[in-house]
Coordinates of C-alpha atoms in Angstrom, one line a residue:
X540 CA -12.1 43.6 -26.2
X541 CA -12.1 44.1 -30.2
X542 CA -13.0 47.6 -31.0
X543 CA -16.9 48.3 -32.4
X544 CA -16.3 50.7 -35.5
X545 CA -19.9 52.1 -36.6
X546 CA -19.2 53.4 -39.8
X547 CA -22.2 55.9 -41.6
X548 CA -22.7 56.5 -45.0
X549 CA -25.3 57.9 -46.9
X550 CA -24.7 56.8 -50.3
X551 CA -28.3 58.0 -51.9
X552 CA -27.5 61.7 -51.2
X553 CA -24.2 61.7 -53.0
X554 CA -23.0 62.6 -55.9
X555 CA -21.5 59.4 -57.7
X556 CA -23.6 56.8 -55.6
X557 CA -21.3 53.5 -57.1
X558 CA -17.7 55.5 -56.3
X559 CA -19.4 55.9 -52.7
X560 CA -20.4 52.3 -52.4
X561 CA -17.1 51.3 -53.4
X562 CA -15.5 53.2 -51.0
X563 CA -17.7 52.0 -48.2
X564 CA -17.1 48.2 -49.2
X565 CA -13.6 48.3 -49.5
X566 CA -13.0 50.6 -46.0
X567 CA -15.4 48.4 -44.3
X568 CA -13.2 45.6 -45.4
X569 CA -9.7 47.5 -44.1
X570 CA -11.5 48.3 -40.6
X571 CA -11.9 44.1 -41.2
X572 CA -8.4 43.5 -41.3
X573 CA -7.4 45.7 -38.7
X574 CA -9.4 43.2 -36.7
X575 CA -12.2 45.4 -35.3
X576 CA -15.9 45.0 -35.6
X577 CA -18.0 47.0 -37.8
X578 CA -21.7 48.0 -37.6
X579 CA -22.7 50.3 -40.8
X580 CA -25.5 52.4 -40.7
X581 CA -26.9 54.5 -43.8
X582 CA -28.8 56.6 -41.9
X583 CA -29.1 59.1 -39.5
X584 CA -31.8 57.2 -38.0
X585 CA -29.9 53.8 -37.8
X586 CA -26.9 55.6 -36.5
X587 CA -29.3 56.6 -33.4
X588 CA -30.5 53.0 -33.4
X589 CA -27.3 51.3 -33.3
X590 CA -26.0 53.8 -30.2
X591 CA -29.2 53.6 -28.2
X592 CA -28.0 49.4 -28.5
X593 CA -24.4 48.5 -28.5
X594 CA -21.3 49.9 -26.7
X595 CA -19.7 51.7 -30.1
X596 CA -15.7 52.4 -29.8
X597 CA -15.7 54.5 -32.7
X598 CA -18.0 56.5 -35.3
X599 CA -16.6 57.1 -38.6
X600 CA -19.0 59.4 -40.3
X601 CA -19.2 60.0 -44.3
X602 CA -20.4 63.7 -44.2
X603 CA -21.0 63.8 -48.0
X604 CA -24.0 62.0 -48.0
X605 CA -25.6 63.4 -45.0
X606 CA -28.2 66.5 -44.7
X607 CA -29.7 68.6 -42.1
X608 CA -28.7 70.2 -39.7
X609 CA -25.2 68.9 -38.8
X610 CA -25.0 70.6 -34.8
X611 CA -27.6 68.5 -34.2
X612 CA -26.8 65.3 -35.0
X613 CA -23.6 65.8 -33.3
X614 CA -25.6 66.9 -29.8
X615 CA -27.7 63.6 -30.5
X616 CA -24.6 61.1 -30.8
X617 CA -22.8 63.0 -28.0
X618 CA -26.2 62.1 -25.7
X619 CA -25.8 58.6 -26.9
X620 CA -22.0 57.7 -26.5
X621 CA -18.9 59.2 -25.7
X622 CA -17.0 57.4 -28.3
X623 CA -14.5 59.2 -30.6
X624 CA -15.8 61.0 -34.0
X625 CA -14.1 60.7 -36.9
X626 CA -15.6 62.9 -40.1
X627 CA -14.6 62.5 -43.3
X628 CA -15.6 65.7 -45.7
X629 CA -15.7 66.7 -49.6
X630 CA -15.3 70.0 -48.2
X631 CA -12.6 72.5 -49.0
X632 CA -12.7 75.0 -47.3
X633 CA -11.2 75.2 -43.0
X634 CA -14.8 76.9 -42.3
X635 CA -16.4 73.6 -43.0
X636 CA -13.9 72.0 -41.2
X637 CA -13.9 74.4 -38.1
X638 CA -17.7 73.8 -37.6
X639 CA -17.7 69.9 -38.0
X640 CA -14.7 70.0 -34.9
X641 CA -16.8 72.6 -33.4
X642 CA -19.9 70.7 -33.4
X643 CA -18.1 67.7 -31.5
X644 CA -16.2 66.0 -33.7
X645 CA -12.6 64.5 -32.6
X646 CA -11.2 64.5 -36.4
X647 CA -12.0 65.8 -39.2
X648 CA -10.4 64.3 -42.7
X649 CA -10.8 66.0 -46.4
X650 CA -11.1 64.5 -49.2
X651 CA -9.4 62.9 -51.4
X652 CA -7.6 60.9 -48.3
X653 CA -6.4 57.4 -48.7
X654 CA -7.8 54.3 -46.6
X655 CA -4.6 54.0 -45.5
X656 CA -4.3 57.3 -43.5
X657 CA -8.2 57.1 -42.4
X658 CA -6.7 53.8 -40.4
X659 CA -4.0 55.0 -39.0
X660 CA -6.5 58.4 -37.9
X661 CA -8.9 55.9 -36.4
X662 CA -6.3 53.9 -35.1
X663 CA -4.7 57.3 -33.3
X664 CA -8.4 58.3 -31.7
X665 CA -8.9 54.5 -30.8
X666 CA -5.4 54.4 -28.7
X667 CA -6.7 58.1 -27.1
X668 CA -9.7 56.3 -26.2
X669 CA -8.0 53.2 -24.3
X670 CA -9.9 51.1 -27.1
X671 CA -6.8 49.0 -28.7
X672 CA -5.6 45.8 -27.7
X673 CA -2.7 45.2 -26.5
X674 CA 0.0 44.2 -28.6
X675 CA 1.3 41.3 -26.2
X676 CA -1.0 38.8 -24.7
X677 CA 0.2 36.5 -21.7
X678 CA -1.5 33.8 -20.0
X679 CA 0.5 31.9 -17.5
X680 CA 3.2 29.6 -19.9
X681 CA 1.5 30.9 -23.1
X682 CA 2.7 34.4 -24.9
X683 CA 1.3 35.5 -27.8
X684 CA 3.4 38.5 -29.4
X685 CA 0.8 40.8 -32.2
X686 CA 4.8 42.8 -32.6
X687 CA 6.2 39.6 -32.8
X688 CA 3.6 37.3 -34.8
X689 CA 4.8 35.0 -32.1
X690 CA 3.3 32.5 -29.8
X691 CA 5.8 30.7 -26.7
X692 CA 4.4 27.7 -25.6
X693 CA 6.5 27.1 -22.2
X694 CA 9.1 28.7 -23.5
X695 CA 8.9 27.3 -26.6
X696 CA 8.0 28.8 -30.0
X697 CA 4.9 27.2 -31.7
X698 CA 5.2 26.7 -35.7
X699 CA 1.9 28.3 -36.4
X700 CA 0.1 29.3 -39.8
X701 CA -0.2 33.2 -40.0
X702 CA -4.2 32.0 -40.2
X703 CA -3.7 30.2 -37.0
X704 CA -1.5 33.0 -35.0
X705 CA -4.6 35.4 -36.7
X706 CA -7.4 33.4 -34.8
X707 CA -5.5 32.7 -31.2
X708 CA -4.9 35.9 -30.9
X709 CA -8.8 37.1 -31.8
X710 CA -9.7 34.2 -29.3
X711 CA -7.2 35.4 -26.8
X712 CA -7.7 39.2 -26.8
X713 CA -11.3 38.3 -26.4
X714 CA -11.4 35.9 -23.3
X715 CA -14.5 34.3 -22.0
X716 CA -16.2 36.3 -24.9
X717 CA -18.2 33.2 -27.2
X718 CA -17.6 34.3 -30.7
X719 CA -20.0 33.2 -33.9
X720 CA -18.3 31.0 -36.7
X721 CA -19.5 34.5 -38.4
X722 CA -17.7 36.6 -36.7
X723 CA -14.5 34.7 -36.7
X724 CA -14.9 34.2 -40.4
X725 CA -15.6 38.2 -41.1
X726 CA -12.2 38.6 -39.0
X727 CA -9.6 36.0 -40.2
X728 CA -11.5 35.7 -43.9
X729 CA -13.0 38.8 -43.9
X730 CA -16.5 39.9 -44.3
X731 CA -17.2 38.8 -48.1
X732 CA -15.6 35.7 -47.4
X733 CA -18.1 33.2 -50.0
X734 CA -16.9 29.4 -48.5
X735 CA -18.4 27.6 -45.5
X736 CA -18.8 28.9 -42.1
X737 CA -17.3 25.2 -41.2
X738 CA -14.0 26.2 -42.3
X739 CA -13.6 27.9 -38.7
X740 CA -13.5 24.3 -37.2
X741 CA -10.7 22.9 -39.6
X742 CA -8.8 25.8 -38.8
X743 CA -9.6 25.3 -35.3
X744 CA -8.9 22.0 -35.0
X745 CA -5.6 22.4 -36.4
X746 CA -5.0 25.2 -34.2
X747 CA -5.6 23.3 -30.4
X748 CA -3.3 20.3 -32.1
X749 CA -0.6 22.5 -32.2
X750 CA -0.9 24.0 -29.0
X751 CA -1.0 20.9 -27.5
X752 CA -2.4 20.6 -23.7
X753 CA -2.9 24.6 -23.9
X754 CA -5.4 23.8 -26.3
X755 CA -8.1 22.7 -24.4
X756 CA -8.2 26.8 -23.7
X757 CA -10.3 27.2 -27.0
X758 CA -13.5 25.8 -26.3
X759 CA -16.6 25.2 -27.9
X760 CA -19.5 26.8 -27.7
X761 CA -22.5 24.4 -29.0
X762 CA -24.7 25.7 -32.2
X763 CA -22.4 29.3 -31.9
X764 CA -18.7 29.0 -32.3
X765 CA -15.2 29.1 -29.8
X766 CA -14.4 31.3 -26.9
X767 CA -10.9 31.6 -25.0
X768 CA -11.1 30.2 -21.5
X769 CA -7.9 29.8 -19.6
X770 CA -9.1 29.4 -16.3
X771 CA -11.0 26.0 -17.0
X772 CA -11.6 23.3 -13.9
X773 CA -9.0 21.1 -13.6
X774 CA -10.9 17.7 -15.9
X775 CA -12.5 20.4 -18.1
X776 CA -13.4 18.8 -21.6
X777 CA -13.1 20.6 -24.8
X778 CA -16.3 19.7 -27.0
X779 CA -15.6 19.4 -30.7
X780 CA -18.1 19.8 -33.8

């Protein structure tokens, strides 16, 4: 399953608001490419919310912005998930950083700290956590290789687009699992992406050419998008839109 990143950020409480929102659009856009999903809450409140709702792989948690009492809200998320915590602080000092790992955080980050290494942190707590896909998928004569960028077709290598590779293996790490033109476009086009939602079904239609009978596999899901099916019935029809 993709990996459900809430990322909270309070950007009214800190000191340069527009730095902060920057920050947030462009990490939001990173977690993006690393082909996760993201929820992002502003809030204390809608951090609660989103926990009490959805099955959350990780929390990364913009500490700058936030106020009150800090235990606490760490003993509130730790009642509402068991998902990794990932802080990221202004503070300079280790006693700051003590009490956030104290209070039941799994990482702690200070500033300044590149996107770059706040991946590959998330990235290390995710793996921990069982919560990354894996890096080959195989379905009877079809391989897809992430290590690779590869996909064997009985034993033959398919000439595909890196857009193309990109979306088979969202579909495939996700099987059975109906994904939204919206979602697929916030993961292969990312989530500013400004063109047509119907770009997904060029792309898609392109895709099952190339993969020939195996392309059947990607079906469609009427008035929401594709989903990966491999075990289909035997005169199973692939609906197109």
């Amino acid at each position: 399953m993709v990996p459900m990143v809430l990322f909270a950020q309070n950007e009214t409480n800190v000191r340069n608001a527009e730095t902060a929102r920057q920050h947030r659009v462009r990490l939001i856009q990173r977690i993006y490419d690393e082909g996760w999903q993201v929820l992002n809450a502003s809030t204390a409140s809608q951090v609660h919310h989103y926990l009490e709702g959805q099955k959350v792989s990780l929390i990364i948690l913009d500490a700058a912005g936030y106020r009150g009492d800090r235990a606490e809200q760490f003993k509130r998320m730790r009642e509402l998930t068991d998902a990794p915590i990932l802080v990221i602080t202004d503070a300079t000092d280790d006693r700051t950083e003590l009490e956030i790992l104290d209070n039941g955080a799994d990482d702690c980050l200070r500033r300044p700290v590149s996107d770059q290494i706040i991946i590959a942190h998330a990235k290390s707590l995710l793996r921990r956590a069982d919560a990354l896909p894996a890096p080959e998928l195989i379905f009877d004569e079809l391989r897809i290789s992430l290590a690779e960028h590869v996909v064997e077709l009985d034993g033959v290598q398919l000439d595909l687009t890196p857009k193309e590779f990109e979306l088979l293996y969202y579909f495939a790490k996700n099987p059975n699992l109906a994904l939204s033109r919206v979602q697929i476009l916030n993961h292969a086009w990312g989530w500013n992406y400004a063109g047509e939602e119907r770009t997904v079904d060029s792309h898609v239609k392109a895709l099952r050419s190339k993969l020939g009978w195996a392309g059947r596999h990607i079906v469609t899901v009427r008035s929401v998008g594709y989903k990966f099916v491999w075990n289909l019935p035997e005169k199973s029809a692939v609906h197109a839109e």
